[in-house]
Amino acid sequence: MASAYCYTEDLTNLTNHLTTVHSVTPSAVIFSLGVGGNLLAIFLLVKHSNTHQWRVFYRLVAGLAVTDLFGILSSSPLAFIVYSNDFRWVGGQPACDYMSVVLIFASVSTMLIATSMSMDRFFAVCYPFVYKTFEKKRRVHVILASLWIFALLFACLPLVHLGHNVRHFPCTWCFFDYFGTNVTDVIYSLLYASLGILTIATSSVINILVLVAVGKQAKRHHKGLSVRSRKGRKRAKRNEMFILTFIIAILLTFAICWLPLMIRIVTNISLKQIPDYPSDLLAIRFASWNQILDPWIYIVLRKEMLARLYNVYRRFNRQEASEYSVCNADRSEVNDNGDMRNRLNTAQDETHQQVLMQSSKETGNVLSPN
């Protein structure tokens, strides 16, 4: 099993090797960005609560931020202690079980909340009347509590011997044993990977359906509406697209961060190959970045920020259009001036010719005999 690497009796050589190869810096950077980003996201949600009025979607966003923050604050300090102890584990198996439960709980909660956000938009767009009838802010609290309870129960399964928790390379973190050969280890590993892949696939299908529905509604409602109604419909569509952009970004981030770990788990369980410790470490670090990127996605892609970017884009387009109009006006003015100059020159030439002809006539009259 992969955990045998961290349970060797030759601790001196193990710690010397890990100390020279691995640094605490990546974990410290992840911890700082994650805590700062989630605190800032929660602050912005509270600050702009008068704008979004804590609708269901924004309560789910707050639940996601709280979950990510809890996962980081609950697991990272133990890893830092192990780093400072020259990679020697502290706290025994209870500390290992605790860290594994926290990591599994946070990851499963993130999967379920992200899927719930997609489903919220699906019912809001595709079944608006049903959504408004059943949209109660208290119900989202029940949904969040149910998701957290399910995630906690799922994370505690290794404690009742459906799988078991072990230390993983570089021996600073604990997770369920996805290298185990026992039937329970295989079952739990496949359950975890299947749950992650299923939530990603479900959210992807739901978001595609929502995008198609938004496009159809835009075409249907655009016909036969007054100018004022069209503006209101356009504003509502723009707000919906802001939210969809955020959800799709969350989904893509979740897929990019977690799919490598899911693939590693399935590969290790099914192929029974020689453990590839660096690849496993890279996969879990990819997964840990999900808790860091989620709040920053909200900070950058929240509706107020996207509205400002959209206004800047419109202002830039208007400026380009006005400059183009000015250039065309200047060009036409130059052409008009050229045409006027040509007309004046032509008129002057005609006048000059008439004067010459008149003069020649008068001269002829003077010279001719009476």
GROMACS .gro file of C-alpha atoms in nm:
model
  370
    1MET     CA    1   0.000   0.000   0.000
    2ALA     CA    2   0.108   0.360  -0.050
    3SER     CA    3   0.094   0.432   0.320
    4ALA     CA    4   0.379   0.187   0.385
    5TYR     CA    5   0.614   0.461   0.272
    6CYS     CA    6   0.513   0.673   0.574
    7TYR     CA    7   0.514   0.380   0.820
    8THR     CA    8   0.873   0.269   0.764
    9GLU     CA    9   1.087   0.197   1.068
   10ASP     CA   10   1.380   0.390   0.920
   11LEU     CA   11   1.244   0.731   1.022
   12THR     CA   12   1.584   0.902   1.010
   13ASN     CA   13   1.642   0.840   0.640
   14LEU     CA   14   1.276   0.917   0.565
   15THR     CA   15   1.279   1.255   0.737
   16ASN     CA   16   1.617   1.349   0.592
   17HIS     CA   17   1.494   1.271   0.240
   18LEU     CA   18   1.163   1.455   0.279
   19THR     CA   19   1.325   1.759   0.442
   20THR     CA   20   1.564   1.805   0.151
   21VAL     CA   21   1.303   1.744  -0.121
   22HIS     CA   22   0.980   1.901   0.010
   23SER     CA   23   0.912   2.245   0.154
   24VAL     CA   24   0.632   2.388   0.364
   25THR     CA   25   0.610   2.693   0.134
   26PRO     CA   26   0.344   2.558  -0.110
   27SER     CA   27   0.116   2.461   0.179
   28ALA     CA   28   0.167   2.800   0.347
   29VAL     CA   29   0.079   2.984   0.025
   30ILE     CA   30  -0.233   2.772  -0.026
   31PHE     CA   31  -0.337   2.831   0.336
   32SER     CA   32  -0.292   3.211   0.316
   33LEU     CA   33  -0.476   3.250  -0.015
   34GLY     CA   34  -0.756   3.020   0.096
   35VAL     CA   35  -0.822   3.186   0.430
   36GLY     CA   36  -0.792   3.539   0.289
   37GLY     CA   37  -1.010   3.467  -0.014
   38ASN     CA   38  -1.290   3.297   0.177
   39LEU     CA   39  -1.297   3.568   0.446
   40LEU     CA   40  -1.312   3.835   0.175
   41ALA     CA   41  -1.591   3.651  -0.009
   42ILE     CA   42  -1.797   3.623   0.311
   43PHE     CA   43  -1.735   3.993   0.384
   44LEU     CA   44  -1.856   4.094   0.035
   45LEU     CA   45  -2.164   3.875   0.067
   46VAL     CA   46  -2.257   4.041   0.394
   47LYS     CA   47  -2.171   4.391   0.268
   48HIS     CA   48  -2.390   4.360  -0.043
   49SER     CA   49  -2.673   4.174   0.129
   50ASN     CA   50  -2.910   4.464   0.055
   51THR     CA   51  -2.852   4.405  -0.316
   52HIS     CA   52  -2.892   4.028  -0.336
   53GLN     CA   53  -3.127   4.010  -0.032
   54TRP     CA   54  -2.987   3.670   0.062
   55ARG     CA   55  -3.173   3.488  -0.212
   56VAL     CA   56  -3.132   3.110  -0.229
   57PHE     CA   57  -2.839   3.119  -0.469
   58TYR     CA   58  -2.637   3.359  -0.253
   59ARG     CA   59  -2.705   3.153   0.060
   60LEU     CA   60  -2.557   2.856  -0.124
   61VAL     CA   61  -2.254   3.067  -0.217
   62ALA     CA   62  -2.215   3.161   0.150
   63GLY     CA   63  -2.243   2.794   0.245
   64LEU     CA   64  -1.971   2.707  -0.006
   65ALA     CA   65  -1.740   2.978   0.133
   66VAL     CA   66  -1.799   2.866   0.493
   67THR     CA   67  -1.732   2.503   0.397
   68ASP     CA   68  -1.407   2.587   0.219
   69LEU     CA   69  -1.292   2.807   0.507
   70PHE     CA   70  -1.372   2.534   0.760
   71GLY     CA   71  -1.182   2.273   0.559
   72ILE     CA   72  -0.870   2.489   0.538
   73LEU     CA   73  -0.868   2.604   0.902
   74SER     CA   74  -0.940   2.255   1.035
   75SER     CA   75  -0.681   2.055   0.839
   76SER     CA   76  -0.386   2.283   0.757
   77PRO     CA   77  -0.255   2.347   1.113
   78LEU     CA   78  -0.195   1.974   1.167
   79ALA     CA   79   0.003   1.955   0.843
   80PHE     CA   80   0.216   2.254   0.950
   81ILE     CA   81   0.290   2.081   1.282
   82VAL     CA   82   0.412   1.772   1.096
   83TYR     CA   83   0.630   1.987   0.870
   84SER     CA   84   0.785   2.158   1.172
   85ASN     CA   85   0.841   1.816   1.334
   86ASP     CA   86   1.064   1.699   1.045
   87PHE     CA   87   0.778   1.504   0.884
   88ARG     CA   88   0.722   1.291   1.196
   89TRP     CA   89   0.352   1.240   1.255
   90VAL     CA   90   0.201   1.365   1.579
   91GLY     CA   91  -0.119   1.257   1.749
   92GLY     CA   92  -0.121   0.898   1.631
   93GLN     CA   93  -0.413   0.737   1.449
   94PRO     CA   94  -0.682   0.962   1.610
   95ALA     CA   95  -0.519   1.271   1.455
   96CYS     CA   96  -0.496   1.089   1.122
   97ASP     CA   97  -0.866   0.995   1.138
   98TYR     CA   98  -0.957   1.353   1.227
   99MET     CA   99  -0.767   1.502   0.931
  100SER     CA  100  -0.908   1.247   0.687
  101VAL     CA  101  -1.266   1.309   0.805
  102VAL     CA  102  -1.222   1.686   0.765
  103LEU     CA  103  -1.077   1.656   0.412
  104ILE     CA  104  -1.343   1.410   0.296
  105PHE     CA  105  -1.622   1.617   0.454
  106ALA     CA  106  -1.503   1.942   0.291
  107SER     CA  107  -1.458   1.784  -0.053
  108VAL     CA  108  -1.794   1.603  -0.057
  109SER     CA  109  -1.973   1.915   0.072
  110THR     CA  110  -1.816   2.123  -0.206
  111MET     CA  111  -1.932   1.871  -0.468
  112LEU     CA  112  -2.289   1.870  -0.339
  113ILE     CA  113  -2.320   2.247  -0.289
  114ALA     CA  114  -2.186   2.318  -0.640
  115THR     CA  115  -2.443   2.076  -0.783
  116SER     CA  116  -2.718   2.239  -0.574
  117MET     CA  117  -2.626   2.580  -0.716
  118SER     CA  118  -2.668   2.444  -1.068
  119MET     CA  119  -3.004   2.289  -0.979
  120ASP     CA  120  -3.119   2.616  -0.823
  121ARG     CA  121  -3.058   2.798  -1.153
  122PHE     CA  122  -3.221   2.514  -1.348
  123PHE     CA  123  -3.552   2.546  -1.160
  124ALA     CA  124  -3.532   2.928  -1.156
  125VAL     CA  125  -3.494   2.944  -1.536
  126CYS     CA  126  -3.685   2.640  -1.662
  127TYR     CA  127  -3.966   2.632  -1.403
  128PRO     CA  128  -3.994   2.990  -1.272
  129PHE     CA  129  -4.351   2.961  -1.140
  130VAL     CA  130  -4.279   2.644  -0.945
  131TYR     CA  131  -3.952   2.796  -0.823
  132LYS     CA  132  -4.123   3.111  -0.692
  133THR     CA  133  -4.391   2.904  -0.523
  134PHE     CA  134  -4.145   2.683  -0.338
  135GLU     CA  135  -3.864   2.937  -0.298
  136LYS     CA  136  -3.833   2.979   0.077
  137LYS     CA  137  -3.512   3.108   0.227
  138ARG     CA  138  -3.551   2.880   0.527
  139ARG     CA  139  -3.555   2.577   0.302
  140VAL     CA  140  -3.206   2.644   0.178
  141HIS     CA  141  -3.087   2.616   0.538
  142VAL     CA  142  -3.246   2.272   0.557
  143ILE     CA  143  -3.082   2.178   0.226
  144LEU     CA  144  -2.739   2.296   0.341
  145ALA     CA  145  -2.773   2.116   0.673
  146SER     CA  146  -2.877   1.797   0.491
  147LEU     CA  147  -2.579   1.819   0.257
  148TRP     CA  148  -2.338   1.874   0.546
  149ILE     CA  149  -2.487   1.583   0.744
  150PHE     CA  150  -2.460   1.351   0.442
  151ALA     CA  151  -2.100   1.460   0.380
  152LEU     CA  152  -2.010   1.406   0.746
  153LEU     CA  153  -2.166   1.059   0.753
  154PHE     CA  154  -1.986   0.968   0.431
  155ALA     CA  155  -1.656   1.095   0.576
  156CYS     CA  156  -1.705   0.886   0.892
  157LEU     CA  157  -1.754   0.555   0.706
  158PRO     CA  158  -1.382   0.461   0.734
  159LEU     CA  159  -1.419   0.495   1.113
  160VAL     CA  160  -1.668   0.206   1.105
  161HIS     CA  161  -1.431  -0.005   0.893
  162LEU     CA  162  -1.569   0.071   0.548
  163GLY     CA  163  -1.219   0.155   0.432
  164HIS     CA  164  -0.961   0.305   0.665
  165ASN     CA  165  -0.754   0.622   0.694
  166VAL     CA  166  -0.376   0.630   0.643
  167ARG     CA  167  -0.097   0.881   0.599
  168HIS     CA  168   0.001   0.968   0.244
  169PHE     CA  169   0.316   1.100   0.080
  170PRO     CA  170   0.494   1.317   0.193
  171CYS     CA  171   0.349   1.190   0.522
  172THR     CA  172   0.199   1.527   0.621
  173TRP     CA  173  -0.167   1.449   0.550
  174CYS     CA  174  -0.417   1.168   0.596
  175PHE     CA  175  -0.686   1.039   0.365
  176PHE     CA  176  -0.865   0.711   0.304
  177ASP     CA  177  -0.643   0.435   0.167
  178TYR     CA  178  -0.705   0.431  -0.208
  179PHE     CA  179  -0.421   0.182  -0.251
  180GLY     CA  180  -0.575  -0.076  -0.020
  181THR     CA  181  -0.641  -0.428  -0.140
  182ASN     CA  182  -0.920  -0.501   0.107
  183VAL     CA  183  -1.272  -0.517  -0.032
  184THR     CA  184  -1.385  -0.233   0.196
  185ASP     CA  185  -1.098  -0.009   0.078
  186VAL     CA  186  -1.186  -0.074  -0.285
  187ILE     CA  187  -1.559  -0.013  -0.228
  188TYR     CA  188  -1.506   0.315  -0.043
  189SER     CA  189  -1.252   0.442  -0.296
  190LEU     CA  190  -1.486   0.368  -0.586
  191LEU     CA  191  -1.779   0.529  -0.400
  192TYR     CA  192  -1.581   0.848  -0.344
  193ALA     CA  193  -1.452   0.869  -0.703
  194SER     CA  194  -1.795   0.784  -0.846
  195LEU     CA  195  -1.963   1.052  -0.635
  196GLY     CA  196  -1.716   1.315  -0.759
  197ILE     CA  197  -1.746   1.218  -1.125
  198LEU     CA  198  -2.127   1.194  -1.099
  199THR     CA  199  -2.162   1.543  -0.949
  200ILE     CA  200  -1.938   1.692  -1.218
  201ALA     CA  201  -2.135   1.520  -1.497
  202THR     CA  202  -2.472   1.614  -1.345
  203SER     CA  203  -2.376   1.979  -1.301
  204SER     CA  204  -2.245   1.993  -1.657
  205VAL     CA  205  -2.570   1.859  -1.805
  206ILE     CA  206  -2.782   2.092  -1.590
  207ASN     CA  207  -2.581   2.400  -1.687
  208ILE     CA  208  -2.605   2.312  -2.056
  209LEU     CA  209  -2.985   2.281  -2.023
  210VAL     CA  210  -3.001   2.618  -1.847
  211LEU     CA  211  -2.795   2.788  -2.118
  212VAL     CA  212  -3.021   2.644  -2.389
  213ALA     CA  213  -3.331   2.755  -2.197
  214VAL     CA  214  -3.197   3.110  -2.153
  215GLY     CA  215  -3.127   3.133  -2.527
  216LYS     CA  216  -3.475   3.012  -2.620
  217GLN     CA  217  -3.643   3.249  -2.376
  218ALA     CA  218  -3.447   3.543  -2.512
  219LYS     CA  219  -3.570   3.473  -2.867
  220ARG     CA  220  -3.928   3.406  -2.757
  221HIS     CA  221  -3.971   3.716  -2.539
  222HIS     CA  222  -3.793   3.954  -2.773
  223LYS     CA  223  -4.082   3.946  -3.023
  224GLY     CA  224  -4.387   4.161  -2.960
  225LEU     CA  225  -4.249   4.350  -2.660
  226SER     CA  226  -4.236   4.723  -2.612
  227VAL     CA  227  -3.903   4.902  -2.587
  228ARG     CA  228  -3.940   4.933  -2.209
  229SER     CA  229  -4.027   4.565  -2.172
  230ARG     CA  230  -3.733   4.468  -2.390
  231LYS     CA  231  -3.498   4.668  -2.171
  232GLY     CA  232  -3.635   4.498  -1.858
  233ARG     CA  233  -3.610   4.156  -2.021
  234LYS     CA  234  -3.256   4.231  -2.137
  235ARG     CA  235  -3.158   4.337  -1.784
  236ALA     CA  236  -3.305   4.019  -1.635
  237LYS     CA  237  -3.128   3.807  -1.895
  238ARG     CA  238  -2.799   3.984  -1.821
  239ASN     CA  239  -2.838   3.916  -1.448
  240GLU     CA  240  -2.910   3.551  -1.522
  241MET     CA  241  -2.600   3.529  -1.740
  242PHE     CA  242  -2.389   3.679  -1.461
  243ILE     CA  243  -2.498   3.401  -1.228
  244LEU     CA  244  -2.452   3.132  -1.495
  245THR     CA  245  -2.101   3.259  -1.568
  246PHE     CA  246  -2.016   3.222  -1.201
  247ILE     CA  247  -2.164   2.872  -1.178
  248ILE     CA  248  -1.984   2.752  -1.491
  249ALA     CA  249  -1.656   2.894  -1.359
  250ILE     CA  250  -1.711   2.714  -1.026
  251LEU     CA  251  -1.789   2.390  -1.212
  252LEU     CA  252  -1.483   2.415  -1.439
  253THR     CA  253  -1.260   2.489  -1.141
  254PHE     CA  254  -1.406   2.197  -0.949
  255ALA     CA  255  -1.357   1.962  -1.245
  256ILE     CA  256  -0.999   2.074  -1.314
  257CYS     CA  257  -0.902   2.053  -0.946
  258TRP     CA  258  -1.073   1.727  -0.851
  259LEU     CA  259  -1.074   1.510  -1.165
  260PRO     CA  260  -0.698   1.434  -1.142
  261LEU     CA  261  -0.746   1.294  -0.790
  262MET     CA  262  -1.054   1.095  -0.896
  263ILE     CA  263  -0.858   0.950  -1.188
  264ARG     CA  264  -0.562   0.866  -0.961
  265ILE     CA  265  -0.794   0.689  -0.716
  266VAL     CA  266  -0.962   0.481  -0.988
  267THR     CA  267  -0.624   0.403  -1.147
  268ASN     CA  268  -0.462   0.297  -0.821
  269ILE     CA  269  -0.758   0.078  -0.723
  270SER     CA  270  -0.818  -0.088  -1.061
  271LEU     CA  271  -0.466  -0.133  -1.201
  272LYS     CA  272  -0.286  -0.224  -0.876
  273GLN     CA  273   0.025  -0.057  -1.012
  274ILE     CA  274   0.338   0.053  -0.827
  275PRO     CA  275   0.257   0.366  -0.625
  276ASP     CA  276   0.350   0.693  -0.794
  277TYR     CA  277   0.389   0.919  -0.490
  278PRO     CA  278   0.470   1.248  -0.670
  279SER     CA  279   0.165   1.211  -0.896
  280ASP     CA  280  -0.059   1.145  -0.597
  281LEU     CA  281   0.083   1.450  -0.417
  282LEU     CA  282   0.027   1.665  -0.727
  283ALA     CA  283  -0.332   1.539  -0.755
  284ILE     CA  284  -0.415   1.620  -0.392
  285ARG     CA  285  -0.256   1.966  -0.426
  286PHE     CA  286  -0.472   2.027  -0.732
  287ALA     CA  287  -0.774   1.929  -0.522
  288SER     CA  288  -0.670   2.158  -0.237
  289TRP     CA  289  -0.657   2.453  -0.478
  290ASN     CA  290  -1.033   2.422  -0.525
  291GLN     CA  291  -1.094   2.564  -0.177
  292ILE     CA  292  -0.864   2.855  -0.263
  293LEU     CA  293  -1.004   2.939  -0.606
  294ASP     CA  294  -1.377   2.920  -0.521
  295PRO     CA  295  -1.391   3.246  -0.322
  296TRP     CA  296  -1.169   3.432  -0.568
  297ILE     CA  297  -1.399   3.327  -0.851
  298TYR     CA  298  -1.689   3.483  -0.663
  299ILE     CA  299  -1.485   3.798  -0.591
  300VAL     CA  300  -1.390   3.842  -0.957
  301LEU     CA  301  -1.709   3.714  -1.123
  302ARG     CA  302  -1.975   3.847  -0.890
  303LYS     CA  303  -2.253   4.043  -1.058
  304GLU     CA  304  -2.129   4.388  -0.952
  305MET     CA  305  -1.780   4.324  -1.089
  306LEU     CA  306  -1.908   4.178  -1.417
  307ALA     CA  307  -2.145   4.473  -1.455
  308ARG     CA  308  -1.852   4.712  -1.422
  309LEU     CA  309  -1.650   4.517  -1.677
  310TYR     CA  310  -1.951   4.513  -1.910
  311ASN     CA  311  -1.992   4.891  -1.875
  312VAL     CA  312  -1.622   4.944  -1.945
  313TYR     CA  313  -1.656   4.724  -2.254
  314ARG     CA  314  -1.960   4.921  -2.377
  315ARG     CA  315  -1.786   5.252  -2.309
  316PHE     CA  316  -1.481   5.134  -2.503
  317ASN     CA  317  -1.699   5.027  -2.797
  318ARG     CA  318  -1.882   5.360  -2.795
  319GLN     CA  319  -1.552   5.545  -2.791
  320GLU     CA  320  -1.428   5.342  -3.086
  321ALA     CA  321  -1.755   5.405  -3.271
  322SER     CA  322  -1.739   5.780  -3.202
  323GLU     CA  323  -1.377   5.795  -3.316
  324TYR     CA  324  -1.476   5.608  -3.631
  325SER     CA  325  -1.763   5.852  -3.689
  326VAL     CA  326  -1.533   6.150  -3.636
  327CYS     CA  327  -1.282   6.007  -3.882
  328ASN     CA  328  -1.556   5.951  -4.137
  329ALA     CA  329  -1.689   6.302  -4.077
  330ASP     CA  330  -1.341   6.449  -4.118
  331ARG     CA  331  -1.289   6.245  -4.432
  332SER     CA  332  -1.624   6.353  -4.575
  333GLU     CA  333  -1.549   6.713  -4.478
  334VAL     CA  334  -1.219   6.691  -4.658
  335ASN     CA  335  -1.395   6.547  -4.961
  336ASP     CA  336  -1.660   6.821  -4.944
  337ASN     CA  337  -1.391   7.087  -4.920
  338GLY     CA  338  -1.214   6.934  -5.216
  339ASP     CA  339  -1.535   6.928  -5.418
  340MET     CA  340  -1.607   7.291  -5.323
  341ARG     CA  341  -1.255   7.392  -5.422
  342ASN     CA  342  -1.293   7.218  -5.756
  343ARG     CA  343  -1.626   7.392  -5.814
  344LEU     CA  344  -1.475   7.731  -5.731
  345ASN     CA  345  -1.185   7.668  -5.966
  346THR     CA  346  -1.425   7.561  -6.241
  347ALA     CA  347  -1.640   7.870  -6.185
  348GLN     CA  348  -1.331   8.095  -6.191
  349ASP     CA  349  -1.216   7.936  -6.516
  350GLU     CA  350  -1.558   7.984  -6.673
  351THR     CA  351  -1.568   8.349  -6.560
  352HIS     CA  352  -1.219   8.406  -6.695
  353GLN     CA  353  -1.312   8.256  -7.032
  354GLN     CA  354  -1.625   8.472  -7.048
  355VAL     CA  355  -1.419   8.785  -6.973
  356LEU     CA  356  -1.170   8.693  -7.247
  357MET     CA  357  -1.448   8.633  -7.496
  358GLN     CA  358  -1.614   8.963  -7.405
  359SER     CA  359  -1.284   9.146  -7.440
  360SER     CA  360  -1.216   8.992  -7.778
  361LYS     CA  361  -1.561   9.096  -7.898
  362GLU     CA  362  -1.512   9.453  -7.781
  363THR     CA  363  -1.169   9.465  -7.945
  364GLY     CA  364  -1.317   9.335  -8.268
  365ASN     CA  365  -1.583   9.603  -8.261
  366VAL     CA  366  -1.327   9.877  -8.210
  367LEU     CA  367  -1.104   9.761  -8.496
  368SER     CA  368  -1.383   9.700  -8.744
  369PRO     CA  369  -1.460  10.003  -8.982
  370ASN     CA  370  -1.792  10.178  -8.952
   0.00000   0.00000   0.00000
